[in-house]
Coordinates of C-alpha atoms in Angstrom, one line a residue:
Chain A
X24 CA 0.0 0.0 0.0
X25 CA 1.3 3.3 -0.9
X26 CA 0.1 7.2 -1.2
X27 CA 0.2 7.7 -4.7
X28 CA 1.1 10.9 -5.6
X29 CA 2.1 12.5 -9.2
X30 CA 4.0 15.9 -9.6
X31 CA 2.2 19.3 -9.9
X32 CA 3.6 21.0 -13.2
X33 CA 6.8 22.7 -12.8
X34 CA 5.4 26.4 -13.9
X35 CA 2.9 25.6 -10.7
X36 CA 5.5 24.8 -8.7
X37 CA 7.5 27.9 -9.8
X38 CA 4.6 30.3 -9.4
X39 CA 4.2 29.1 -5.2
X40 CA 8.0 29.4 -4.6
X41 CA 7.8 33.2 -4.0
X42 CA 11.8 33.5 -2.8
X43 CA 15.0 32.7 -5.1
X44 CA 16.1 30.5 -2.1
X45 CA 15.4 26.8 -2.2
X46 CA 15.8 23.7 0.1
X47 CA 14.1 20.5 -1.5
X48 CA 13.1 17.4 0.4
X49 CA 12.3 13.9 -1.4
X50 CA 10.4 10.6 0.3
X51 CA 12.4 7.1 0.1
X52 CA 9.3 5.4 0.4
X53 CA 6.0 5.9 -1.4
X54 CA 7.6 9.1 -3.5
X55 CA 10.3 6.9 -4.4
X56 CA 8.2 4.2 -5.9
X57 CA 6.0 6.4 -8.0
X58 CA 9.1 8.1 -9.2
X59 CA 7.7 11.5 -8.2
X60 CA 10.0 12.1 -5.1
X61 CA 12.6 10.2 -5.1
X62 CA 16.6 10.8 -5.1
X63 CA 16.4 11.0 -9.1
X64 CA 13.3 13.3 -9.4
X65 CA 15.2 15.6 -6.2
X66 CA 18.2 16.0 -8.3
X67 CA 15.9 16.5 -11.7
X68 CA 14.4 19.1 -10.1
X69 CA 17.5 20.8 -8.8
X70 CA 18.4 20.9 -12.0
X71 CA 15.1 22.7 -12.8
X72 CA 15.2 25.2 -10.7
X73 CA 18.8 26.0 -11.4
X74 CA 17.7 26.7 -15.1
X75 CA 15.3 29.2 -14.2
X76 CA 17.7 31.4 -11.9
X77 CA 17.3 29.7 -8.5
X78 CA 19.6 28.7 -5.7
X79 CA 19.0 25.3 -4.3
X80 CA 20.8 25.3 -0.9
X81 CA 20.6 21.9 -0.3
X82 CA 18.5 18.9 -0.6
X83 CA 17.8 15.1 1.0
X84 CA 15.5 11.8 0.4
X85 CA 13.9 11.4 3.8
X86 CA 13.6 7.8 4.2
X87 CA 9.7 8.2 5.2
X88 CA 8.9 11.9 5.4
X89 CA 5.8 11.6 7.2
X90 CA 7.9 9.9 10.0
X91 CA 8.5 12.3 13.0
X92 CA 12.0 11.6 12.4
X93 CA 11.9 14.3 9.8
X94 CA 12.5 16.6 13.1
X95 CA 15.8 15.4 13.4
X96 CA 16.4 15.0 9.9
X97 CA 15.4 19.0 9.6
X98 CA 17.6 20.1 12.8
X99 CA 20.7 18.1 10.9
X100 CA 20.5 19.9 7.9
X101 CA 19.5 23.1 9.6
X102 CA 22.5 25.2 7.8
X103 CA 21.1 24.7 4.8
X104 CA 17.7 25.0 5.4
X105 CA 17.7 27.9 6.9
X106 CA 19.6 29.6 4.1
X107 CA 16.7 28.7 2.0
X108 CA 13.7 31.1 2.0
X109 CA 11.3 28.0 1.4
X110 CA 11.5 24.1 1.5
X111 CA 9.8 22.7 -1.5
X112 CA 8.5 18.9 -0.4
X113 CA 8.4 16.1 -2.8
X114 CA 6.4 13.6 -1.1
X115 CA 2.6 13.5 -0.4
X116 CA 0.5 15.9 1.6
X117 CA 1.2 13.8 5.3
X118 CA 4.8 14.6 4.5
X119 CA 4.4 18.1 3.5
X120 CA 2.5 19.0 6.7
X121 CA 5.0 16.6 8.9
X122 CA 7.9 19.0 7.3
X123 CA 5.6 21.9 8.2
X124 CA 4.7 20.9 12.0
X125 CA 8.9 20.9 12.3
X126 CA 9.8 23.8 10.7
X127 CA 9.0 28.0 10.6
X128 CA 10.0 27.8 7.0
X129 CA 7.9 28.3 4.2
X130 CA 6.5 24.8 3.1
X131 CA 5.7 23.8 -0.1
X132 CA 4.4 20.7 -1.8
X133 CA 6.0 19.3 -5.1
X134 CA 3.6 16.5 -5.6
X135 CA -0.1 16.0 -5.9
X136 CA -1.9 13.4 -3.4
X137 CA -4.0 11.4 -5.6
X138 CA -4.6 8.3 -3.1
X139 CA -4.0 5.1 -1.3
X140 CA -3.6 2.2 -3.5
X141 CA -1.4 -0.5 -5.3
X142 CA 0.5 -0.4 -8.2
X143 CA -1.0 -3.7 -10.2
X144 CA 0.8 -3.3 -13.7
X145 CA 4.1 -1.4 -14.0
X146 CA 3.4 2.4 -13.5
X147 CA -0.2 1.7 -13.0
X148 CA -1.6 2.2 -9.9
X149 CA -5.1 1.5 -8.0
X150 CA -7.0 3.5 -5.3
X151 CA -7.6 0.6 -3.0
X152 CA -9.3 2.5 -0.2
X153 CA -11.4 5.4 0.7
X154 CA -10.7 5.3 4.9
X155 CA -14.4 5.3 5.1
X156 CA -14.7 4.4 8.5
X157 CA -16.7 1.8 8.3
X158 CA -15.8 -1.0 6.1
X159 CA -18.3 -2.9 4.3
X160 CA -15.8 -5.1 2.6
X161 CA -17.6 -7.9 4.8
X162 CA -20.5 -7.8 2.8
X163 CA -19.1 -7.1 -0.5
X164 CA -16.9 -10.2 -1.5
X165 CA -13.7 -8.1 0.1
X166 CA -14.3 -5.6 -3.0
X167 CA -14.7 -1.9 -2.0
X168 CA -18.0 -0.4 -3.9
X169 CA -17.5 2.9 -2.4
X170 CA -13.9 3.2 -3.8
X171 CA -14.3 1.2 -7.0
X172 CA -17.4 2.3 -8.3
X173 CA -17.4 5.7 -9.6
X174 CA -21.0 6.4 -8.2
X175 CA -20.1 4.8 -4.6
X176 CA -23.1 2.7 -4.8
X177 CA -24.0 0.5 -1.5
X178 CA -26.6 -1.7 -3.6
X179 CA -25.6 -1.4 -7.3
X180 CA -25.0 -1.7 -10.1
X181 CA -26.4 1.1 -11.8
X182 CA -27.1 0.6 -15.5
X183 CA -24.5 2.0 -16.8
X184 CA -22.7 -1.4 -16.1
X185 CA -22.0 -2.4 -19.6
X186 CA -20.0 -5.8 -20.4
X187 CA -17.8 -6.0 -17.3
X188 CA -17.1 -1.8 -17.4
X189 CA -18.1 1.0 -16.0
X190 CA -19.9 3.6 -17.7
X191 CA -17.6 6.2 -17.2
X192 CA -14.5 4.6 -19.3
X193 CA -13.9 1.5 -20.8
X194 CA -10.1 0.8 -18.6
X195 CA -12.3 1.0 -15.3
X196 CA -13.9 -2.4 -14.4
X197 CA -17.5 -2.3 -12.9
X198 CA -17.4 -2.9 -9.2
X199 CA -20.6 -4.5 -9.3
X200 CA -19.9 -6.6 -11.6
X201 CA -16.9 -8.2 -9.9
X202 CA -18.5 -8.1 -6.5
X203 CA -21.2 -10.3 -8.0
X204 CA -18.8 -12.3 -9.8
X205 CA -17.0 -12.8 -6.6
X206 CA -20.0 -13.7 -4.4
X207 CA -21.8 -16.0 -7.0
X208 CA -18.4 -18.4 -6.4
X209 CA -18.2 -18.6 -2.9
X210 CA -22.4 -19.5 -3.6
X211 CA -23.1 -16.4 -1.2
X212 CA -25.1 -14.4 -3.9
X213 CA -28.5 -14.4 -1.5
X214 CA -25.9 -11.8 1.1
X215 CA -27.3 -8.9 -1.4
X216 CA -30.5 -9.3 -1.1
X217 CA -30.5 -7.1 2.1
X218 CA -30.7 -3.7 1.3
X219 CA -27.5 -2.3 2.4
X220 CA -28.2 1.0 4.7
X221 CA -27.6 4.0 4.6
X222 CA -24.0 5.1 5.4
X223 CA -22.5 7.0 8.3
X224 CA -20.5 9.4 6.2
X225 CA -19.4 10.9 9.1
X226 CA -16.9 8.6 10.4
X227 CA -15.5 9.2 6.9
X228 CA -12.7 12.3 5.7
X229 CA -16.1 13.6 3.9
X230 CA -17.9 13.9 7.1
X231 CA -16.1 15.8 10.2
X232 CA -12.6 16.8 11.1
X233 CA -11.5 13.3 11.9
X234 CA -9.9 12.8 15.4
X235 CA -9.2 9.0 16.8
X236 CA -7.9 7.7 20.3
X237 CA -5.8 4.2 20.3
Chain B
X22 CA -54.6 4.5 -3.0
X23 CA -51.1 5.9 -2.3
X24 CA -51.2 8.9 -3.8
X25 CA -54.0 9.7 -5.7
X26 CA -52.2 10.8 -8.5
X27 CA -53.7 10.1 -12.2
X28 CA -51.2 7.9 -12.9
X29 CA -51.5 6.0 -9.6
X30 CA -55.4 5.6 -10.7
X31 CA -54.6 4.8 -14.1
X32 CA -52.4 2.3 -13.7
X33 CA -54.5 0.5 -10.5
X34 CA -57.3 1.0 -12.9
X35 CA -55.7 -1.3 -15.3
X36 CA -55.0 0.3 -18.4
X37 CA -52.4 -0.1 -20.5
X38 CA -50.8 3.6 -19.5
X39 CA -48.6 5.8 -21.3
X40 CA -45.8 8.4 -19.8
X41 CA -44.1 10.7 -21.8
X42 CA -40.6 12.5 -20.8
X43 CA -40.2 15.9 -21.3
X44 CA -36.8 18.0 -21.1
X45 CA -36.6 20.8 -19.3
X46 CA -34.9 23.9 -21.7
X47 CA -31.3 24.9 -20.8
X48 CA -32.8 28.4 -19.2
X49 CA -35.6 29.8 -17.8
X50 CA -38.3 30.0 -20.2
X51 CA -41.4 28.6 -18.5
X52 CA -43.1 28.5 -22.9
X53 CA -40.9 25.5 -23.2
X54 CA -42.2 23.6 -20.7
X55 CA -46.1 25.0 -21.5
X56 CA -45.6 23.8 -25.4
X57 CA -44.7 20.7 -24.6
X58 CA -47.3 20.0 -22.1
X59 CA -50.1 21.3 -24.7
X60 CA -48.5 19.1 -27.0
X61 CA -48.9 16.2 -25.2
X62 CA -51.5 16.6 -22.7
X63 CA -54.5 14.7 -24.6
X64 CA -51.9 11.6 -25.4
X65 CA -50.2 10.9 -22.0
X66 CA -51.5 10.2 -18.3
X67 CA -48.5 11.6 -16.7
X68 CA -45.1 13.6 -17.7
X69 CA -41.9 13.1 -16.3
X70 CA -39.8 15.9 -16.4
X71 CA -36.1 14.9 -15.9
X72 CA -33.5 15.7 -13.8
X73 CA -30.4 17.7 -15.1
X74 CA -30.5 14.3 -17.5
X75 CA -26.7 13.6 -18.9
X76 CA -25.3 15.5 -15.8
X77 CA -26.1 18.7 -17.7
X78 CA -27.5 21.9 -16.1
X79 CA -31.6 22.4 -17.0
X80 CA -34.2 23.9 -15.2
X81 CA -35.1 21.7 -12.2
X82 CA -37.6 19.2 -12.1
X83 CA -39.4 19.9 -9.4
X84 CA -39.8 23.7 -11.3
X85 CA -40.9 21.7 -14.4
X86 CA -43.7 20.0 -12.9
X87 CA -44.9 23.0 -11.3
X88 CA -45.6 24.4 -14.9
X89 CA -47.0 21.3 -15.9
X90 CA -49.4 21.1 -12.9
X91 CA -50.7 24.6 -13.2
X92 CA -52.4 23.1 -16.5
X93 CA -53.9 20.1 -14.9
X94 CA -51.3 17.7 -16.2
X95 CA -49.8 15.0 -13.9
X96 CA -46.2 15.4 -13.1
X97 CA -43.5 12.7 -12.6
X98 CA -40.5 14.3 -10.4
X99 CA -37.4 12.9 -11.7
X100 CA -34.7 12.8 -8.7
X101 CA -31.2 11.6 -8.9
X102 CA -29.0 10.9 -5.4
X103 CA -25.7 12.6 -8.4
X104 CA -26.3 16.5 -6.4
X105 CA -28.2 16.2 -3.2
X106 CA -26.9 14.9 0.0
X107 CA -29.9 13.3 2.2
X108 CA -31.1 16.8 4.0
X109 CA -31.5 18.3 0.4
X110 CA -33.1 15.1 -1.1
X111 CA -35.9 15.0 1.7
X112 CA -36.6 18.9 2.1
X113 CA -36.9 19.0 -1.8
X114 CA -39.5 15.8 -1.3
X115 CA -41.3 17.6 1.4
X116 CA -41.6 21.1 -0.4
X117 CA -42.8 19.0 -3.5
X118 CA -45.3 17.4 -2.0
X119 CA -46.6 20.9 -0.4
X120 CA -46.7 22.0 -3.8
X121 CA -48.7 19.4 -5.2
X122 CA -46.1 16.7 -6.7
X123 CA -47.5 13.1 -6.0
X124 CA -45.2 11.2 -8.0
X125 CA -41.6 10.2 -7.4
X126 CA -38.9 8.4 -9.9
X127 CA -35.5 7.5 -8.2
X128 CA -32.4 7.3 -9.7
X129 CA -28.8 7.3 -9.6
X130 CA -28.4 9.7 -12.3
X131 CA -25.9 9.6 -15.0
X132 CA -22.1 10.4 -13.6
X133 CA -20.8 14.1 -13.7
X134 CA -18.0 13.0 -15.8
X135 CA -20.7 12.9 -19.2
X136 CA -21.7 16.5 -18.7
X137 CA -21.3 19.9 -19.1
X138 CA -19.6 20.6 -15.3
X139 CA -17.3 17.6 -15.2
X140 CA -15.2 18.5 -12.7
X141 CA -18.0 18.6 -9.8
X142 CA -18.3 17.0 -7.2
X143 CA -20.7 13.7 -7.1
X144 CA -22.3 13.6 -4.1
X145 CA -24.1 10.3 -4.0
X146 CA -24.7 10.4 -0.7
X147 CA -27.3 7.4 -0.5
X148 CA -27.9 5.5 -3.7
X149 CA -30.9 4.8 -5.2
X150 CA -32.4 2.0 -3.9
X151 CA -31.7 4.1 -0.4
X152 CA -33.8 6.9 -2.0
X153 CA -37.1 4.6 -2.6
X154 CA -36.5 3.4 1.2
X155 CA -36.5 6.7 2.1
X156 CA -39.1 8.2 0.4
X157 CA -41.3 4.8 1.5
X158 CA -40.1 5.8 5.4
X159 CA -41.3 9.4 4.7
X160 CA -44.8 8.6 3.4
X161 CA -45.5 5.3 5.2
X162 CA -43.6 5.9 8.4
X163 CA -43.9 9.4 8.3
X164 CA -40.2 9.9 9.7
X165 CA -37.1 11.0 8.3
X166 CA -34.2 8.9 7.4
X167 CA -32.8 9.9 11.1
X168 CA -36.0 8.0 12.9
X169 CA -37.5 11.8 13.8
X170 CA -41.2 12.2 13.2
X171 CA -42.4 14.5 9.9
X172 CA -45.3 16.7 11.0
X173 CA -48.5 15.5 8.5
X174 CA -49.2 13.4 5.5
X175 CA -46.5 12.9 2.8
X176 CA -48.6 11.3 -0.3
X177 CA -45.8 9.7 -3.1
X178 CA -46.2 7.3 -5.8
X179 CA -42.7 5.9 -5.6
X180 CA -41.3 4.9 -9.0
X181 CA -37.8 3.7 -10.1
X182 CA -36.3 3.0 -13.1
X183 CA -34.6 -0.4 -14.4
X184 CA -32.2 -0.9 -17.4
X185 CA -32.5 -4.7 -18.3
X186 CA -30.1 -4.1 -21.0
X187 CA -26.8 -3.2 -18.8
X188 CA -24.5 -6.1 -17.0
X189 CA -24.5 -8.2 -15.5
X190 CA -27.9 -9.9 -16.8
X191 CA -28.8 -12.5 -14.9
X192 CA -28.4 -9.7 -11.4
X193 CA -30.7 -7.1 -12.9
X194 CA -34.0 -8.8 -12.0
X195 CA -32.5 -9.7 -8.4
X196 CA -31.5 -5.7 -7.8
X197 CA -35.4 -5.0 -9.3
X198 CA -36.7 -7.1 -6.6
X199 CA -34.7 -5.1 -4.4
X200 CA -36.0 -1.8 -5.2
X201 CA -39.5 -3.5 -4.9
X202 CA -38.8 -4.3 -1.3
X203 CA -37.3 -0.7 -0.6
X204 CA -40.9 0.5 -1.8
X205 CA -41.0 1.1 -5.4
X206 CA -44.7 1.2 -6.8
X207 CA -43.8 1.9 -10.5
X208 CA -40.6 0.9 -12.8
X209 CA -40.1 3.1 -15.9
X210 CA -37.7 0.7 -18.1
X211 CA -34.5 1.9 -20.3
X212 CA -35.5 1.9 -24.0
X213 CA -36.4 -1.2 -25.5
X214 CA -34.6 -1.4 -28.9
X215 CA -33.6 -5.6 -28.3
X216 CA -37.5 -6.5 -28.0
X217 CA -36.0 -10.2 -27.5
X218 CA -33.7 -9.4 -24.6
X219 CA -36.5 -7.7 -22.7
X220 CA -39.0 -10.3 -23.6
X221 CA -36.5 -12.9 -21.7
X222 CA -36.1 -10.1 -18.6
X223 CA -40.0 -10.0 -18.1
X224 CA -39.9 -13.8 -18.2
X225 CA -37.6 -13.9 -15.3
X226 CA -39.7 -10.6 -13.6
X227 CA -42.5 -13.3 -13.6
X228 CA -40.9 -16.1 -12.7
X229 CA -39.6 -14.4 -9.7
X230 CA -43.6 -13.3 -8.9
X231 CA -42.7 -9.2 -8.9
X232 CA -44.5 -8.6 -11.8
X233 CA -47.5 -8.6 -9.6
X234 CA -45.6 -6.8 -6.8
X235 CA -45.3 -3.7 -9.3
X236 CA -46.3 -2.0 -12.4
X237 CA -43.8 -1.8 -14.7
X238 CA -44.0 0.6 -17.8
X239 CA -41.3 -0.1 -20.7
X240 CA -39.4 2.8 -22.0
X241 CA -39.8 3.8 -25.9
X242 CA -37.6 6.0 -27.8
X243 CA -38.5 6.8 -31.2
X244 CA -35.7 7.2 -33.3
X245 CA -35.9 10.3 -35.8
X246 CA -32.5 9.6 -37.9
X247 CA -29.8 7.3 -38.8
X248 CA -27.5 9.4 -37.1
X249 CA -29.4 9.3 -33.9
X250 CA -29.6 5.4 -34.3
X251 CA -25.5 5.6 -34.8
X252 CA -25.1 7.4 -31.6
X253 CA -27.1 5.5 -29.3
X254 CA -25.7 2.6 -30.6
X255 CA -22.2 3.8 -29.8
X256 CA -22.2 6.8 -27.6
X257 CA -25.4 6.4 -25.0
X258 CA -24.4 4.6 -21.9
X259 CA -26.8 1.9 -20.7
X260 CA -28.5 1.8 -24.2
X261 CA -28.8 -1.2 -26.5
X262 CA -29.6 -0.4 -30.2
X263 CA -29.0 -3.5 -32.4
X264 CA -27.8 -3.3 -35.7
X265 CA -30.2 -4.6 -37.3
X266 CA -32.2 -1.6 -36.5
X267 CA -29.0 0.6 -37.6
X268 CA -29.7 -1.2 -40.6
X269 CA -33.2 -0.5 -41.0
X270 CA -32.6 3.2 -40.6
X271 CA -30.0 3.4 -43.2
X272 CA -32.3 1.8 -45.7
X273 CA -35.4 3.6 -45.1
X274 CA -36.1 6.7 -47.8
X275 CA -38.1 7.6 -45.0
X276 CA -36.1 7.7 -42.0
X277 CA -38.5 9.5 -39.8
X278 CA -41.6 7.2 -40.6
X279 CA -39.1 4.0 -40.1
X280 CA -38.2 5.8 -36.9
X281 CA -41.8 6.2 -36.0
X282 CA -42.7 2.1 -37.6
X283 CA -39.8 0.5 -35.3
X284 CA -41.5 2.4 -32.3
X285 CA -45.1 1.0 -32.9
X286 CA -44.0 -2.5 -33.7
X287 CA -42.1 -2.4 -30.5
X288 CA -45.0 -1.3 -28.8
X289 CA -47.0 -3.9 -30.2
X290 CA -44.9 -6.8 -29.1
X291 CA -44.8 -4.8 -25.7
X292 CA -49.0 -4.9 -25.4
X293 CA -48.5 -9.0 -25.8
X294 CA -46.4 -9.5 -23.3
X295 CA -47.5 -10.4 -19.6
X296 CA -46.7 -7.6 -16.7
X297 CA -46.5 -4.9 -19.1
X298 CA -48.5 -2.4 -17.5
X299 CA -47.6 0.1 -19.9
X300 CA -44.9 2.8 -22.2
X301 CA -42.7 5.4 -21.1
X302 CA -42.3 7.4 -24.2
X303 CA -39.1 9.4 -24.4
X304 CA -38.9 11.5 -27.3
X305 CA -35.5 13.3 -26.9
X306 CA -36.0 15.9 -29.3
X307 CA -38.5 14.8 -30.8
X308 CA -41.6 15.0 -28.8
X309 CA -44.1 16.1 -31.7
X310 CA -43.6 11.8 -33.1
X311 CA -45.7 11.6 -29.5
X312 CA -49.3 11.9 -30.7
X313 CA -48.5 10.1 -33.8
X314 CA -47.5 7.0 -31.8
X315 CA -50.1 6.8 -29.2
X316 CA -52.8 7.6 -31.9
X317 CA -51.3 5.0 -34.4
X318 CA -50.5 2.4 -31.4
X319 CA -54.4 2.5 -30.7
X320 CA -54.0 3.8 -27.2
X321 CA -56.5 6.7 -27.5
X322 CA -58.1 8.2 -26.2
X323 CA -56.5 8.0 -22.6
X324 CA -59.0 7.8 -19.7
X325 CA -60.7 10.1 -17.9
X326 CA -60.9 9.2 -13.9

């Protein structure tokens, strides 16, 4: 499982860095495997910014940004950081604001946070879960309708379910569809005849401010 | 009686009923909505008037059916669960029924991504099988989705809608005896193009006893051009065209009339076929074809009750 992330285009990224003064921070772990914040795409983007006129006074790859280990990591390199009028992160949002929580400077994110998933062909990634709150994956065959079907349907499909895909692009597979498929070989079909309630979207990031105790 | 709408009484009554859809305009002009409910007023028992159909913006339904029920003419509010979260969904349901809306089609509503604000946000808060639960809970409950009592009556005609041409097959008549248990009273059908397919749906509709558990209308749209053949065909999601009928277009020298033939012959094979409590006519563009059909199908005059 990783936090799929995929960069923000460079002229973006050059319109929110508001001082010639640049630290730059990569992820060893999920960054690294989508090739968006890695050790290459650090240096790439050193590079980058060079071009255009500004100073990069130093960079590092984080092993896992999100880590509170980034505190020490931040207090190591404090020379160079603090040279730089803003640190531009290249890992996903947690690691932006863990970067933020330990430092005064500037923060700013690289990357786009797309979601939690799986890489299940080379490059190709998967959202694999909406952190709900409540997982129905019990009742479902272990197949997530509320991340895998584009409507979120509790009791579908919907008729736009047309030979295996959903209606909204032929590469997306109907959830439905494989959910059925799923439950009709285990023999346990008759499980959707209940009317699956309404859900408690507020246990969900769609609901409240989420808070949780151990 | 539920309701005590006209096409509550209609179709208790027995007769063979006909709907017709009618699209809002893309603006405010209340004459759209008037012309088309002249047009078809004498030929139809009630009029559904859509909901941002296609996930493009319209004038809203529950506007629409005002208009139509300021001329006497039975509305059919079109709701989808795409742009209302469950407190919107139940306070539009409320203030329709204050205004005189009876009847209710649920749906799921076709995904923001086909429209004409794509990046919006889907809310699909409860889905539509939810939606007929709910709108059952407000009328025969008389509570909110929350368990809290609603002050008064709340009179609906529940309807849903059914395609039996989308995937998988054999699951569609198990997830239409679902929305009969969440309450629906009526099912308006996709359009029947693949009279065979449906035939072998109703068959399983009976065999599973539901079409006695509700009535259920089959959807017609009469097709006015090869080109609009073509691009159901290949474009319109959760629509079956066969070729066949492509074909028929192509080779017509008059493609309207071989538009307006397929329609009755469908209709025809419809009246013959057991639990087909009536047609749903949508005439996307085209609703003039309207009285033409219902006049040449031999369903007029429509009754009076």
């Amino acid at each position: 499982m990783y936090t799929i992330t995929k960069q923000k285009p460079f002229e973006e990224i050059e319109q929110s860095l508001d001082d010639k003064k640049v630290y730059i921070v990569g992820c060893g772990t999920c960054a690294t495997v989508c090739q968006t914040g890695g050790k290459a795409e650090v240096l790439e983007m050193k590079m980058k910014l060079e071009e255009i006129g500004r100073s990069v006074t130093g960079w590092m790859v984080i092993p896992t940004v999100c880590d509170s280990l980034t505190k020490e990591a931040l207090i190591e390199e404090a020379e160079a950081v603090n040279k730089a009028g803003v640190i531009l992160v290249m890992s996903c949002s947690f690691g932006v604001q863990t970067v933020s929580r330990y430092s005064d400077k500037i923060v700013i994110p690289a990357l786009n946070t797309l979601f939690i998933g799986m890489e299940d062909t080379p490059e190709h990634f998967y959202e694999i879960c909406k952190q709900c709150g409540e997982c129905i994956l019990a009742l479902t065959g272990g197949i997530c309708p509320i991340t895998r079907c584009a409507k979120g349907l509790l009791n579908g499909p919907c008729g736009g379910s047309q030979g295996g895909k959903c209606e909204i692009s032929p590469d997306l597979p109907c959830a439905w569809q494989l959910i059925i498929e799923r439950l009709s070989k285990t023999g346990r079909l008759h499980k959707l005849e209940e009317i699956i309630p309404p859900k408690n979207w507020g246990l969900s990031p769609t609901g409240w401010v989420a808070n949780s105790k151990r | 009686m539920k309701a005590g709408s006209n096409l509550e009484k209609v179709l208790e009554g027995g007769y063979f009923t006909v709907t017709a859809e009618v699209g809002p305009p893309k603006g405010a002009l209340a004459t759209v909505i008037r012309r088309k409910g002249e047009l078809l007023k004498f030929y139809c028992d009630a009029m559904n008037i859509t909901d941002n159909q296609t996930a493009i913006v319209r004038m809203s339904s529950w506007s629409g059916c005002i208009l139509l029920k300021e001329m006497g003419i039975d509305p059919v509010m079109q709701m989808v669960v795409r742009d209302r979260n469950r407190i919107a969904i139940q306070s539009d349901i409320l203030g329709a029924v204050a205004l005189g809306i009876r009847n209710v089609l649920c749906l799921s509503g076709d995904h923001q991504r086909f429209g004409n604000h794509p990046t919006a946000k889907g809310v699909y808060d409860i889905d539509s099988i939810q939606l007929v639960q709910t709108l059952k809970t407000l009328r025969d409950e008389k509570k909110f989705l929350c368990g809290e009592e609603i002050s008064g009556e709340v009179p609906l005609f529940i309807g849903a809608v059914e395609n039996p041409f989308a995937d998988p097959f054999e699951y569609r008549v198990k997830r239409l005896a679902k929305k009969i248990k969440a309450g629906a009273d009526f099912i308006q059908t996709q359009a029947v193009f693949d009279v065979g397919k449906f035939i072998k749906w109703m068959g399983m509709v009976r065999d599973n006893g539901l079409d006695k558990k509700v009535h259920i209308l089959a959807g017609i749209i009469p097709i006015k051009s090869v080109g609009m053949a073509r691009y159901m065909r290949d474009n319109v999601s959760g629509i079956s065209v066969p070729d066949e009928i492509v074909t028929r277009m192509e080779e017509a020298s008059d493609a309207k009339e071989e538009g307006a033939k397929i329609a009755l012959e469908i209709i025809d094979q419809l009246k013959e076929t057991d639990g087909i409590h009536g047609i749903h006519i949508m005439a996307v563009a085209w609703e003039d074809i309207v009285p033409v059909i219902v006049e040449r199908a031999g369903l007029l005059p429509r009754p009076v009750l």
